[in-house]
């Protein structure tokens, strides 16, 4: 998983075969190619990220309408145990989230947001995964507000993939302070999101766009420093400085 200290044990349930996953990968690639061919612009980057996320959501909805889950998901609004793991994402996902922040946050909310970023980085930079696990409850996601995700409509792939069949298990995992946690869920959800993500990233990489994995707080700080990053990224210019990827 691309969530710090996170591991998921998969429950039995609907299964996807490799042929289906290959087809999904190809469809994600074709979608990305189509958008790149329309022009390498900031708008294109945002459209690519948004369409990829919507596409993966629709695939899961369609799949589960035909193959009902054997057990219901425990995830619901206000349940935020998973929001205390540091999230990693690609530049493309970061641009979409930052665009949402830029368009929906007030000036004061942006100032508070910058303060949360700095405090999170101060508490986590240079720390090992074991050290971070010990202070996990002190460093919630920078977008967690009153127990809810403030950027839920544009949350990244890994947050969409992360789910659980037991809220109690998630609570115990968070309170354990252990680097390795186990939460039961469905493999197909993770596979679908990661397959779509991989298809899009392959096209981005082929066109010279960076696909380095970034820490959420670092990525948002970088976007705040230079709001024009998305267009530079689409044109194949490096936007992530050396040492900016997670250790």
Coordinates of C-alpha atoms in Angstrom, one line a residue:
X1 CA 0.0 0.0 0.0
X2 CA 1.1 3.6 -0.5
X3 CA 0.0 4.6 2.9
X4 CA 2.7 4.9 5.5
X5 CA 2.8 1.9 7.8
X6 CA -0.3 0.5 6.2
X7 CA -0.9 -3.2 5.2
X8 CA -4.2 -4.8 4.3
X9 CA -5.1 -8.4 4.6
X10 CA -7.6 -9.2 1.9
X11 CA -11.0 -10.8 2.7
X12 CA -12.6 -13.3 0.4
X13 CA -15.1 -11.9 -2.1
X14 CA -15.4 -10.9 -5.7
X15 CA -12.3 -11.7 -7.8
X16 CA -10.9 -10.2 -11.0
X17 CA -8.8 -12.1 -13.3
X18 CA -5.6 -10.9 -15.1
X19 CA -7.4 -10.5 -18.4
X20 CA -9.8 -8.0 -16.9
X21 CA -7.0 -6.1 -15.2
X22 CA -5.0 -5.9 -18.5
X23 CA -8.1 -4.6 -20.3
X24 CA -8.6 -2.0 -17.5
X25 CA -4.9 -0.9 -17.8
X26 CA -5.4 -0.5 -21.6
X27 CA -8.5 1.6 -21.2
X28 CA -6.8 3.9 -18.7
X29 CA -3.9 4.3 -21.1
X30 CA -6.2 5.2 -24.0
X31 CA -8.0 7.8 -21.9
X32 CA -4.7 9.4 -20.9
X33 CA -3.4 9.4 -24.4
X34 CA -6.6 11.1 -25.7
X35 CA -6.2 13.9 -23.1
X36 CA -2.5 14.4 -23.9
X37 CA -3.3 14.7 -27.6
X38 CA -5.7 17.5 -26.9
X39 CA -2.9 19.7 -25.6
X40 CA -0.4 19.6 -22.8
X41 CA -2.0 22.3 -20.6
X42 CA -2.8 22.8 -17.0
X43 CA -6.5 22.1 -17.8
X44 CA -5.4 18.8 -19.4
X45 CA -3.6 17.8 -16.2
X46 CA -6.6 18.5 -14.1
X47 CA -9.0 16.7 -16.5
X48 CA -6.7 13.7 -16.7
X49 CA -6.6 13.3 -12.9
X50 CA -10.4 13.9 -12.5
X51 CA -11.3 11.5 -15.3
X52 CA -9.0 8.8 -14.0
X53 CA -10.5 8.9 -10.6
X54 CA -14.1 8.9 -11.9
X55 CA -13.3 6.1 -14.2
X56 CA -12.0 3.9 -11.4
X57 CA -15.0 4.7 -9.2
X58 CA -17.4 3.7 -12.0
X59 CA -15.5 0.4 -12.7
X60 CA -15.9 -0.5 -9.0
X61 CA -19.5 0.4 -8.9
X62 CA -20.2 -1.6 -12.0
X63 CA -18.2 -4.6 -10.8
X64 CA -19.9 -4.7 -7.4
X65 CA -23.4 -4.3 -8.9
X66 CA -22.7 -7.6 -10.7
X67 CA -20.7 -9.2 -7.9
X68 CA -22.2 -8.1 -4.6
X69 CA -19.8 -7.9 -1.6
X70 CA -20.0 -10.9 0.8
X71 CA -19.7 -8.4 3.8
X72 CA -20.5 -4.7 3.9
X73 CA -17.9 -2.1 4.2
X74 CA -17.5 -0.5 7.7
X75 CA -16.4 2.8 6.2
X76 CA -18.8 5.8 6.7
X77 CA -18.8 9.5 7.1
X78 CA -17.0 10.5 10.3
X79 CA -15.0 7.4 10.6
X80 CA -11.4 8.7 10.1
X81 CA -9.0 6.1 11.7
X82 CA -7.2 5.7 8.3
X83 CA -6.7 9.5 8.1
X84 CA -3.7 9.4 10.5
X85 CA -1.4 7.5 8.1
X86 CA 0.7 9.7 5.9
X87 CA -0.5 9.6 2.4
X88 CA 1.7 9.3 -0.7
X89 CA 0.5 10.4 -4.1
X90 CA 1.8 11.4 -7.6
X91 CA 2.2 15.0 -8.9
X92 CA -0.9 14.5 -11.1
X93 CA -3.1 13.7 -8.1
X94 CA -1.5 16.6 -6.1
X95 CA -2.4 19.1 -8.8
X96 CA -6.1 18.2 -8.7
X97 CA -6.2 18.4 -4.9
X98 CA -4.4 21.8 -4.9
X99 CA -6.8 23.1 -7.6
X100 CA -9.7 22.2 -5.3
X101 CA -8.1 23.9 -2.4
X102 CA -7.3 27.0 -4.4
X103 CA -10.9 27.3 -5.6
X104 CA -12.8 26.4 -2.5
X105 CA -10.7 27.5 0.5
X106 CA -11.1 31.1 1.9
X107 CA -8.0 33.2 2.5
X108 CA -8.0 32.3 6.2
X109 CA -8.5 28.6 5.5
X110 CA -5.5 28.7 3.2
X111 CA -3.4 30.3 5.9
X112 CA -4.5 27.7 8.4
X113 CA -3.8 25.0 5.8
X114 CA -0.2 26.3 5.4
X115 CA 0.2 26.2 9.1
X116 CA -0.9 22.6 9.3
X117 CA 1.5 21.6 6.5
X118 CA 4.4 23.2 8.4
X119 CA 3.5 21.5 11.7
X120 CA 3.2 18.1 10.0
X121 CA 6.5 18.4 8.3
X122 CA 8.2 19.6 11.5
X123 CA 6.9 16.5 13.3
X124 CA 7.7 14.0 10.5
X125 CA 10.7 15.1 8.5
X126 CA 13.8 12.9 9.2
X127 CA 11.8 10.4 11.2
X128 CA 11.9 6.6 10.5
X129 CA 8.7 4.8 9.9
X130 CA 8.9 3.3 13.4
X131 CA 9.3 6.8 14.9
X132 CA 6.4 8.1 12.8
X133 CA 4.2 5.3 14.0
X134 CA 4.7 6.3 17.6
X135 CA 3.3 9.8 16.9
X136 CA 0.8 8.9 14.3
X137 CA -2.2 10.2 16.3
X138 CA -0.4 13.6 16.5
X139 CA -0.1 14.0 12.8
X140 CA -3.4 13.5 11.1
X141 CA -3.8 14.1 7.4
X142 CA -3.5 17.8 6.6
X143 CA -7.0 17.6 5.1
X144 CA -8.7 16.0 8.1
X145 CA -11.2 18.6 9.5
X146 CA -13.7 17.7 12.3
X147 CA -13.4 14.0 11.6
X148 CA -14.0 14.4 7.9
X149 CA -11.9 14.7 4.7
X150 CA -12.1 18.3 3.5
X151 CA -11.1 17.3 -0.1
X152 CA -13.2 14.1 -0.3
X153 CA -14.4 14.6 -3.9
X154 CA -10.7 14.7 -5.2
X155 CA -9.0 12.4 -2.7
X156 CA -6.2 10.4 -4.3
X157 CA -6.2 6.8 -5.5
X158 CA -4.7 5.3 -2.4
X159 CA -7.4 6.9 -0.1
X160 CA -10.1 5.5 -2.4
X161 CA -8.6 2.1 -2.4
X162 CA -8.2 2.0 1.4
X163 CA -11.3 0.5 3.1
X164 CA -12.2 -1.9 5.9
X165 CA -14.8 -4.4 7.1
X166 CA -14.4 -3.5 10.7
X167 CA -14.2 0.0 12.3
X168 CA -13.0 -1.6 15.6
X169 CA -10.1 -3.2 13.8
X170 CA -9.1 0.2 12.3
X171 CA -9.3 1.8 15.7
X172 CA -7.1 -0.9 17.3
X173 CA -4.6 -0.5 14.4
X174 CA -4.3 3.2 15.0
X175 CA -3.9 2.8 18.7
X176 CA -1.3 0.1 18.4
X177 CA 1.5 2.5 17.4
X178 CA 2.8 -0.3 15.3
X179 CA 4.5 0.3 11.9
X180 CA 2.7 -2.7 10.5
X181 CA -1.1 -2.8 10.8
X182 CA -3.6 -5.3 9.4
X183 CA -7.0 -4.3 8.2
X184 CA -9.3 -6.7 6.4
X185 CA -10.8 -5.6 3.0
X186 CA -11.4 -6.6 -0.6
X187 CA -8.6 -7.2 -3.0
X188 CA -10.5 -6.2 -6.1
X189 CA -11.0 -2.6 -4.9
X190 CA -7.3 -2.1 -4.4
X191 CA -6.5 -3.8 -7.7
X192 CA -8.9 -1.7 -9.7
X193 CA -7.7 1.6 -8.4
X194 CA -4.0 0.7 -8.7
X195 CA -4.5 -0.7 -12.2
X196 CA -6.1 2.5 -13.5
X197 CA -3.4 4.5 -11.7
X198 CA -0.7 2.4 -13.3
X199 CA -2.2 2.8 -16.8
X200 CA -2.3 6.6 -16.5
X201 CA 1.2 6.8 -15.0
X202 CA 2.6 4.8 -17.9
X203 CA 1.4 7.3 -20.4
X204 CA 2.7 10.2 -18.3
X205 CA 6.1 8.6 -18.0
X206 CA 6.2 7.9 -21.7
X207 CA 5.7 11.6 -22.3
X208 CA 8.4 12.7 -20.0
X209 CA 6.2 13.7 -17.0
X210 CA 7.4 12.9 -13.5
X211 CA 5.6 10.2 -11.7
X212 CA 7.6 10.2 -8.5
X213 CA 5.6 9.4 -5.4
X214 CA 5.3 12.4 -3.0
X215 CA 4.3 12.8 0.6
X216 CA 1.0 14.7 0.7
X217 CA 2.2 17.5 2.9
X218 CA 5.4 18.1 0.8
X219 CA 3.4 18.0 -2.4
X220 CA 0.9 20.6 -1.2
X221 CA 3.7 22.8 0.1
X222 CA 5.4 22.6 -3.4
X223 CA 2.1 23.5 -5.1
X224 CA 1.6 26.5 -2.8
X225 CA 5.1 27.7 -3.6
X226 CA 4.4 27.5 -7.3
X227 CA 0.8 27.3 -8.5
X228 CA 2.0 27.0 -12.2
X229 CA 3.5 23.5 -11.6
X230 CA 0.8 21.6 -13.3
X231 CA 1.4 23.2 -16.7
X232 CA 5.2 22.7 -16.4
X233 CA 4.6 19.1 -15.5
X234 CA 2.4 18.5 -18.5
X235 CA 5.1 19.8 -20.8
X236 CA 7.6 17.3 -19.4
X237 CA 9.6 19.7 -17.3
X238 CA 10.7 18.4 -13.9
X239 CA 8.8 19.9 -11.0
X240 CA 10.0 17.8 -8.1
X241 CA 13.4 18.7 -6.8
X242 CA 16.0 16.2 -5.7
X243 CA 15.3 14.8 -2.2
X244 CA 11.6 15.7 -2.4
X245 CA 10.4 12.1 -2.7
X246 CA 9.7 10.2 0.6
X247 CA 12.5 8.3 2.1

